[in-house]
Amino acid sequence: MSREVRIGLVGCGRAGASLHLPALARVRGARVVAVSDVDPARLAAAASACPGAAVHADYRAMLDDRIDLVAVVVPVTRHAEIAEAALHAGKHLFVEKPLSLELDACDRLVALARRAESSGRRSAVGFNLRSHRLARQARAIIRSGALGEIELVRTLWTADWTGATKPDWHGSRRQGGGALLEIGTHQADLWRWLLESEVESVRAETRASAFDDQSATMQARMANGVLVAGAVSQRSASHNLIEVYGSRGSLSFSCYHGDSLTVTPVGGPSAGALRRIRPLLDRAAQLPAALRAARQGGEFRLSYVHQWEAIVAALTGGGAPPASIHDGRQAAAVLHAALRSIEEGQAVAPATA
């Protein structure tokens, strides 16, 4: 393959138009050469943002274009169908999260992706937080052992999805909407990625007054024994927080604030006055990088750029994308178990691959 990755984007709605297309425009070695959407207005807007790109109302026509990778950024109910078609057509594949609502479909995609990989075709799932600068730093700190044995992890992600721009499907669990499926899948993947362990069991509770699963909580135990708790809501002010607690210290950060990573040791020389000013020193050290990120749209938006940079690097230079189809399947299994736990009123083990 040439050093340029030619991309066909399927789905020009909010995520495609406001997150992926702007990110791809900043990635060296990537070029969007085709766009597809069933909505003429969205398709026209995307075409204007990608001069010279082929325009298709039906994604299947795109598969005949000279493209290297198909990016699937449509509602989750269509992920499996389009992803399978792309793999059968011999294309590299990117699929936004969640991979699918059906575990059988996830397992088919895992098998297809593995066969495609033997022919040099790569597949990735859109867990952009794996490419977030502070999340990568947090994972490195955990792996270094600086926090000691990890005891607890807490994640919180809230947003306001009550405005007029919210698509109808976002409020329907059956169509893949609601905070549990839309946001909880990110948390399930972060738990696995940060702790390098699988979810052993999970229990969830949800709240619905305005739409399905507008808010939810999850409690889980990892296979390595770490306890985790996650809370999500699409009906509040925006926050995106990660906290990790270990026997030798803790860390916390916000995915929306580039200077927010704080490490707090247990006792020792950090006690007293130094311990009180440690967060200020941490933030001062992070300020240059945070300011650079702020000038480029902020750390969260930059995570999409870094995600695509890593995918392009994997396609042109070898190596693995940030998150595989198997990773997407594992996160989907956690959410599937969480939904079962709501019905059964007890913790449920995710189905194994």
Short mmCIF file of C-alpha atoms in Angstrom, two decimals:
data_model
loop_
_atom_site.label_atom_id
_atom_site.label_comp_id
_atom_site.label_asym_id
_atom_site.label_seq_id
_atom_site.Cartn_x
_atom_site.Cartn_y
_atom_site.Cartn_z
CA MET A 1 0.00 0.00 0.00
CA SER A 2 1.12 3.57 -0.67
CA ARG A 3 2.16 5.81 2.20
CA GLU A 4 -1.23 7.57 1.87
CA VAL A 5 -4.27 5.86 3.37
CA ARG A 6 -7.35 6.54 1.25
CA ILE A 7 -10.44 6.52 3.46
CA GLY A 8 -14.12 6.10 2.71
CA LEU A 9 -16.34 7.46 5.50
CA VAL A 10 -19.77 5.88 5.96
CA GLY A 11 -21.94 8.10 8.15
CA CYS A 12 -21.80 11.89 8.08
CA GLY A 13 -23.82 12.68 11.20
CA ARG A 14 -22.56 14.31 14.41
CA ALA A 15 -19.60 11.99 15.05
CA GLY A 16 -18.54 11.79 11.42
CA ALA A 17 -18.88 15.48 10.64
CA SER A 18 -17.73 17.10 13.88
CA LEU A 19 -15.17 14.61 15.20
CA HIS A 20 -13.74 12.29 12.56
CA LEU A 21 -13.58 14.51 9.47
CA PRO A 22 -11.85 17.39 11.32
CA ALA A 23 -9.44 14.91 12.91
CA LEU A 24 -8.60 13.22 9.62
CA ALA A 25 -7.95 16.60 7.99
CA ARG A 26 -5.04 17.00 10.43
CA VAL A 27 -3.51 13.55 10.00
CA ARG A 28 -0.55 13.34 7.65
CA GLY A 29 -0.86 10.37 5.33
CA ALA A 30 -4.66 10.16 5.52
CA ARG A 31 -7.10 11.40 2.88
CA VAL A 32 -10.87 11.05 2.78
CA VAL A 33 -11.63 10.13 -0.83
CA ALA A 34 -15.27 9.03 -0.48
CA VAL A 35 -18.22 9.82 1.79
CA SER A 36 -21.60 8.14 2.18
CA ASP A 37 -24.81 8.91 4.04
CA VAL A 38 -28.51 8.24 3.58
CA ASP A 39 -29.33 11.88 4.42
CA PRO A 40 -28.75 14.21 1.42
CA ALA A 41 -28.09 17.31 3.55
CA ARG A 42 -25.49 15.58 5.73
CA LEU A 43 -23.89 14.04 2.66
CA ALA A 44 -23.65 17.41 0.92
CA ALA A 45 -22.08 19.02 3.99
CA ALA A 46 -19.49 16.25 4.25
CA ALA A 47 -18.70 16.48 0.54
CA SER A 48 -18.04 20.21 0.87
CA ALA A 49 -15.57 19.47 3.67
CA CYS A 50 -13.74 16.92 1.48
CA PRO A 51 -13.16 18.51 -1.93
CA GLY A 52 -12.81 15.93 -4.66
CA ALA A 53 -14.25 13.07 -2.61
CA ALA A 54 -16.67 10.68 -4.28
CA VAL A 55 -20.22 10.97 -2.94
CA HIS A 56 -22.50 7.97 -2.42
CA ALA A 57 -26.00 7.66 -1.00
CA ASP A 58 -25.44 3.90 -0.72
CA TYR A 59 -22.26 2.77 1.02
CA ARG A 60 -22.08 -0.36 -1.13
CA ALA A 61 -21.18 1.75 -4.17
CA MET A 62 -18.22 3.09 -2.17
CA LEU A 63 -16.70 -0.37 -1.90
CA ASP A 64 -15.85 -0.23 -5.60
CA ASP A 65 -13.90 3.00 -5.15
CA ARG A 66 -10.11 3.09 -4.86
CA ILE A 67 -10.12 3.24 -1.08
CA ASP A 68 -7.93 1.46 1.45
CA LEU A 69 -10.04 1.77 4.59
CA VAL A 70 -13.77 1.98 5.31
CA ALA A 71 -14.66 4.03 8.41
CA VAL A 72 -18.05 3.02 9.81
CA VAL A 73 -19.53 5.95 11.75
CA VAL A 74 -23.27 5.18 11.61
CA PRO A 75 -25.76 4.18 14.34
CA VAL A 76 -24.71 0.91 15.98
CA THR A 77 -27.59 -1.12 14.54
CA ARG A 78 -25.86 -0.93 11.12
CA HIS A 79 -22.26 -1.47 12.27
CA ALA A 80 -22.07 -5.20 11.67
CA GLU A 81 -23.68 -5.12 8.22
CA ILE A 82 -21.35 -2.43 6.86
CA ALA A 83 -18.24 -3.77 8.62
CA GLU A 84 -18.79 -7.26 7.20
CA ALA A 85 -19.26 -5.83 3.69
CA ALA A 86 -16.03 -3.84 4.01
CA LEU A 87 -14.05 -6.86 5.16
CA HIS A 88 -15.48 -9.04 2.40
CA ALA A 89 -14.47 -6.32 -0.08
CA GLY A 90 -10.85 -6.58 1.13
CA LYS A 91 -10.69 -3.20 2.85
CA HIS A 92 -9.06 -2.12 6.08
CA LEU A 93 -11.76 -1.34 8.64
CA PHE A 94 -12.54 1.21 11.34
CA VAL A 95 -15.78 0.84 13.35
CA GLU A 96 -17.01 3.32 15.93
CA LYS A 97 -18.01 1.95 19.30
CA PRO A 98 -20.05 0.01 20.35
CA LEU A 99 -19.01 -2.70 17.90
CA SER A 100 -22.50 -4.21 17.84
CA LEU A 101 -25.49 -4.76 20.11
CA GLU A 102 -25.46 -8.48 19.28
CA LEU A 103 -22.64 -10.66 20.58
CA ASP A 104 -23.11 -13.13 17.74
CA ALA A 105 -22.42 -10.31 15.30
CA CYS A 106 -19.37 -9.26 17.33
CA ASP A 107 -18.01 -12.81 17.20
CA ARG A 108 -18.53 -12.97 13.42
CA LEU A 109 -16.62 -9.72 13.02
CA VAL A 110 -13.78 -10.98 15.21
CA ALA A 111 -13.46 -14.09 13.04
CA LEU A 112 -13.63 -12.07 9.80
CA ALA A 113 -11.08 -9.55 11.07
CA ARG A 114 -8.64 -12.32 12.02
CA ARG A 115 -8.90 -13.86 8.58
CA ALA A 116 -8.43 -10.44 6.97
CA GLU A 117 -5.37 -9.80 9.13
CA SER A 118 -3.71 -12.90 7.70
CA SER A 119 -3.98 -11.13 4.33
CA GLY A 120 -2.53 -7.89 5.68
CA ARG A 121 -5.84 -6.12 6.34
CA ARG A 122 -6.13 -4.27 9.67
CA SER A 123 -9.24 -3.53 11.70
CA ALA A 124 -9.82 -1.07 14.55
CA VAL A 125 -12.60 0.03 16.90
CA GLY A 126 -13.10 3.66 17.88
CA PHE A 127 -12.10 3.84 21.53
CA ASN A 128 -10.52 7.28 21.24
CA LEU A 129 -9.75 7.55 24.96
CA ARG A 130 -6.97 4.99 24.50
CA SER A 131 -5.26 7.72 22.48
CA HIS A 132 -5.89 10.49 25.02
CA ARG A 133 -2.60 11.96 26.24
CA LEU A 134 -3.50 11.86 29.94
CA ALA A 135 -5.01 8.37 29.70
CA ARG A 136 -1.75 7.12 28.16
CA GLN A 137 0.21 8.77 30.94
CA ALA A 138 -2.08 7.22 33.56
CA ARG A 139 -1.62 3.76 32.06
CA ALA A 140 2.16 4.19 32.11
CA ILE A 141 2.05 5.22 35.78
CA ILE A 142 -0.08 2.18 36.67
CA ARG A 143 2.25 -0.15 34.75
CA SER A 144 5.29 1.34 36.46
CA GLY A 145 4.02 0.17 39.84
CA ALA A 146 4.16 3.69 41.29
CA LEU A 147 0.63 3.31 42.67
CA GLY A 148 1.35 -0.12 44.15
CA GLU A 149 -1.36 -2.77 43.99
CA ILE A 150 -4.46 -1.24 42.44
CA GLU A 151 -7.50 -1.40 44.71
CA LEU A 152 -10.23 0.72 43.11
CA VAL A 153 -11.03 2.54 39.88
CA ARG A 154 -13.83 5.08 39.48
CA THR A 155 -14.96 6.59 36.17
CA LEU A 156 -17.56 9.29 35.56
CA TRP A 157 -18.81 10.67 32.24
CA THR A 158 -21.75 13.05 32.05
CA ALA A 159 -23.11 15.19 29.24
CA ASP A 160 -26.23 17.08 28.18
CA TRP A 161 -28.01 15.22 25.40
CA THR A 162 -31.41 16.82 25.95
CA GLY A 163 -31.08 19.43 23.21
CA ALA A 164 -32.86 19.50 19.88
CA THR A 165 -29.79 18.14 18.06
CA LYS A 166 -30.01 14.73 19.76
CA PRO A 167 -31.04 12.09 17.19
CA ASP A 168 -34.08 10.02 18.14
CA TRP A 169 -32.08 6.79 18.23
CA HIS A 170 -29.87 8.19 21.02
CA GLY A 171 -32.79 7.86 23.42
CA SER A 172 -33.64 4.25 22.59
CA ARG A 173 -31.85 1.31 24.20
CA ARG A 174 -33.07 -0.97 21.42
CA GLN A 175 -31.34 1.25 18.86
CA GLY A 176 -28.12 1.54 20.83
CA GLY A 177 -28.81 4.82 22.60
CA GLY A 178 -28.88 5.96 26.18
CA ALA A 179 -25.91 6.70 28.40
CA LEU A 180 -25.21 3.07 29.28
CA LEU A 181 -24.58 1.93 25.71
CA GLU A 182 -23.26 5.20 24.27
CA ILE A 183 -20.87 6.13 27.08
CA GLY A 184 -20.64 3.01 29.22
CA THR A 185 -18.87 1.15 26.42
CA HIS A 186 -15.99 3.65 26.70
CA GLN A 187 -15.76 2.98 30.43
CA ALA A 188 -15.79 -0.79 30.00
CA ASP A 189 -12.92 -0.51 27.54
CA LEU A 190 -10.97 1.91 29.77
CA TRP A 191 -11.22 -0.50 32.71
CA ARG A 192 -9.81 -3.33 30.57
CA TRP A 193 -7.10 -1.16 29.01
CA LEU A 194 -5.90 0.69 32.10
CA LEU A 195 -5.87 -2.43 34.28
CA GLU A 196 -4.86 -4.94 31.57
CA SER A 197 -7.47 -7.35 32.85
CA GLU A 198 -10.90 -8.61 31.83
CA VAL A 199 -14.18 -7.80 33.57
CA GLU A 200 -15.16 -10.81 35.67
CA SER A 201 -18.65 -9.63 36.67
CA VAL A 202 -20.75 -6.48 36.38
CA ARG A 203 -23.96 -5.11 37.82
CA ALA A 204 -25.83 -2.05 36.52
CA GLU A 205 -28.71 0.23 37.43
CA THR A 206 -30.31 2.79 35.11
CA ARG A 207 -32.68 5.72 35.37
CA ALA A 208 -35.17 6.72 32.68
CA SER A 209 -37.63 9.60 32.82
CA ALA A 210 -36.85 11.58 29.67
CA PHE A 211 -35.46 8.72 27.55
CA ASP A 212 -34.01 5.22 27.90
CA ASP A 213 -31.03 4.84 30.23
CA GLN A 214 -30.45 8.58 30.50
CA SER A 215 -28.26 7.85 33.54
CA ALA A 216 -26.64 4.64 34.74
CA THR A 217 -24.21 3.20 37.23
CA MET A 218 -22.06 0.08 36.93
CA GLN A 219 -20.12 -1.87 39.53
CA ALA A 220 -17.67 -4.52 38.44
CA ARG A 221 -14.91 -6.84 39.59
CA MET A 222 -11.94 -7.37 37.33
CA ALA A 223 -10.30 -10.76 36.86
CA ASN A 224 -7.24 -9.41 38.72
CA GLY A 225 -9.43 -8.56 41.72
CA VAL A 226 -9.64 -4.78 41.26
CA LEU A 227 -13.04 -3.26 42.05
CA VAL A 228 -14.38 -0.66 39.61
CA ALA A 229 -17.34 1.69 39.56
CA GLY A 230 -18.65 3.74 36.68
CA ALA A 231 -21.36 6.38 36.40
CA VAL A 232 -22.71 7.88 33.18
CA SER A 233 -25.42 10.39 32.34
CA GLN A 234 -26.66 12.20 29.26
CA ARG A 235 -28.75 14.64 31.29
CA SER A 236 -26.31 16.83 33.21
CA ALA A 237 -23.31 19.12 32.87
CA SER A 238 -20.27 17.68 31.09
CA HIS A 239 -17.59 15.87 33.09
CA ASN A 240 -15.23 13.05 32.15
CA LEU A 241 -13.22 11.89 35.16
CA ILE A 242 -10.98 8.90 35.91
CA GLU A 243 -9.67 8.01 39.38
CA VAL A 244 -7.31 5.13 40.21
CA TYR A 245 -6.49 4.13 43.80
CA GLY A 246 -3.57 1.89 44.73
CA SER A 247 -1.79 0.74 47.87
CA ARG A 248 1.01 3.29 47.37
CA GLY A 249 -0.95 6.20 45.95
CA SER A 250 -3.68 7.42 43.64
CA LEU A 251 -4.09 9.35 40.41
CA SER A 252 -6.93 11.30 38.88
CA PHE A 253 -7.54 13.36 35.76
CA SER A 254 -10.24 14.86 33.57
CA CYS A 255 -10.32 14.01 29.89
CA TYR A 256 -11.45 17.60 29.28
CA HIS A 257 -8.62 19.40 31.10
CA GLY A 258 -5.05 18.93 29.94
CA ASP A 259 -3.47 20.06 33.22
CA SER A 260 -5.58 17.84 35.48
CA LEU A 261 -3.44 14.72 36.00
CA THR A 262 -2.60 14.51 39.70
CA VAL A 263 -0.65 11.76 41.48
CA THR A 264 -0.98 11.56 45.27
CA PRO A 265 1.43 9.25 47.12
CA VAL A 266 0.52 7.55 50.37
CA GLY A 267 2.27 9.24 53.34
CA GLY A 268 6.07 9.40 53.18
CA PRO A 269 7.89 12.57 52.15
CA SER A 270 4.76 13.97 50.46
CA ALA A 271 2.97 14.40 53.78
CA GLY A 272 2.31 17.81 55.26
CA ALA A 273 2.84 21.03 53.32
CA LEU A 274 4.45 19.37 50.29
CA ARG A 275 1.50 17.03 49.93
CA ARG A 276 -0.87 19.99 49.96
CA ILE A 277 0.98 21.82 47.21
CA ARG A 278 1.76 18.69 45.13
CA PRO A 279 -1.36 19.12 42.92
CA LEU A 280 -0.28 22.68 42.12
CA LEU A 281 3.20 21.51 41.16
CA ASP A 282 1.73 18.74 38.99
CA ARG A 283 -0.51 21.20 37.16
CA ALA A 284 2.32 23.67 36.64
CA ALA A 285 4.43 20.93 35.03
CA GLN A 286 1.57 20.03 32.69
CA LEU A 287 0.67 23.57 31.72
CA PRO A 288 2.81 23.87 28.52
CA ALA A 289 1.35 20.68 27.02
CA ALA A 290 -2.15 21.68 28.16
CA LEU A 291 -1.86 25.08 26.48
CA ARG A 292 -0.66 23.49 23.24
CA ALA A 293 -3.64 21.14 23.33
CA ALA A 294 -6.06 23.98 24.10
CA ARG A 295 -4.87 25.83 20.99
CA GLN A 296 -5.71 22.72 18.96
CA GLY A 297 -9.24 22.25 20.30
CA GLY A 298 -8.54 20.55 23.63
CA GLU A 299 -7.32 17.15 24.77
CA PHE A 300 -10.57 15.31 24.06
CA ARG A 301 -10.78 16.37 20.42
CA LEU A 302 -7.07 15.74 20.01
CA SER A 303 -7.62 12.14 21.11
CA TYR A 304 -9.41 11.58 17.78
CA VAL A 305 -6.42 12.99 15.89
CA HIS A 306 -4.01 10.79 17.85
CA GLN A 307 -6.27 7.77 17.32
CA TRP A 308 -6.21 8.25 13.55
CA GLU A 309 -2.47 8.93 13.56
CA ALA A 310 -1.95 5.58 15.28
CA ILE A 311 -4.26 3.78 12.84
CA VAL A 312 -2.50 5.28 9.81
CA ALA A 313 0.87 4.36 11.31
CA ALA A 314 -0.31 0.77 11.80
CA LEU A 315 -1.47 0.56 8.19
CA THR A 316 1.62 2.11 6.62
CA GLY A 317 4.36 0.96 8.96
CA GLY A 318 3.10 -2.16 10.70
CA GLY A 319 2.03 -2.67 14.26
CA ALA A 320 -1.41 -2.79 15.81
CA PRO A 321 -4.12 -0.09 15.93
CA PRO A 322 -5.01 1.28 19.39
CA ALA A 323 -8.08 -0.96 19.79
CA SER A 324 -8.89 -4.16 17.92
CA ILE A 325 -12.15 -5.75 16.87
CA HIS A 326 -11.59 -8.19 19.76
CA ASP A 327 -11.40 -5.22 22.14
CA GLY A 328 -14.70 -4.01 20.75
CA ARG A 329 -16.21 -7.43 21.28
CA GLN A 330 -15.02 -7.60 24.89
CA ALA A 331 -16.45 -4.18 25.74
CA ALA A 332 -19.74 -5.13 24.07
CA ALA A 333 -19.85 -8.29 26.20
CA VAL A 334 -19.52 -6.18 29.36
CA LEU A 335 -22.44 -3.97 28.30
CA HIS A 336 -24.48 -7.01 27.32
CA ALA A 337 -23.89 -8.45 30.81
CA ALA A 338 -24.77 -5.09 32.39
CA LEU A 339 -28.13 -5.07 30.60
CA ARG A 340 -28.78 -8.63 31.75
CA SER A 341 -27.93 -7.64 35.31
CA ILE A 342 -30.67 -4.99 35.23
CA GLU A 343 -33.22 -7.67 34.33
CA GLU A 344 -31.91 -10.27 36.77
CA GLY A 345 -31.09 -7.98 39.69
CA GLN A 346 -27.65 -9.49 40.22
CA ALA A 347 -24.08 -9.33 38.97
CA VAL A 348 -23.54 -11.09 35.64
CA ALA A 349 -20.34 -12.46 34.08
CA PRO A 350 -19.69 -11.22 30.51
CA ALA A 351 -19.87 -13.96 27.89
CA THR A 352 -16.45 -15.26 26.91
CA ALA A 353 -15.30 -15.24 23.31
#
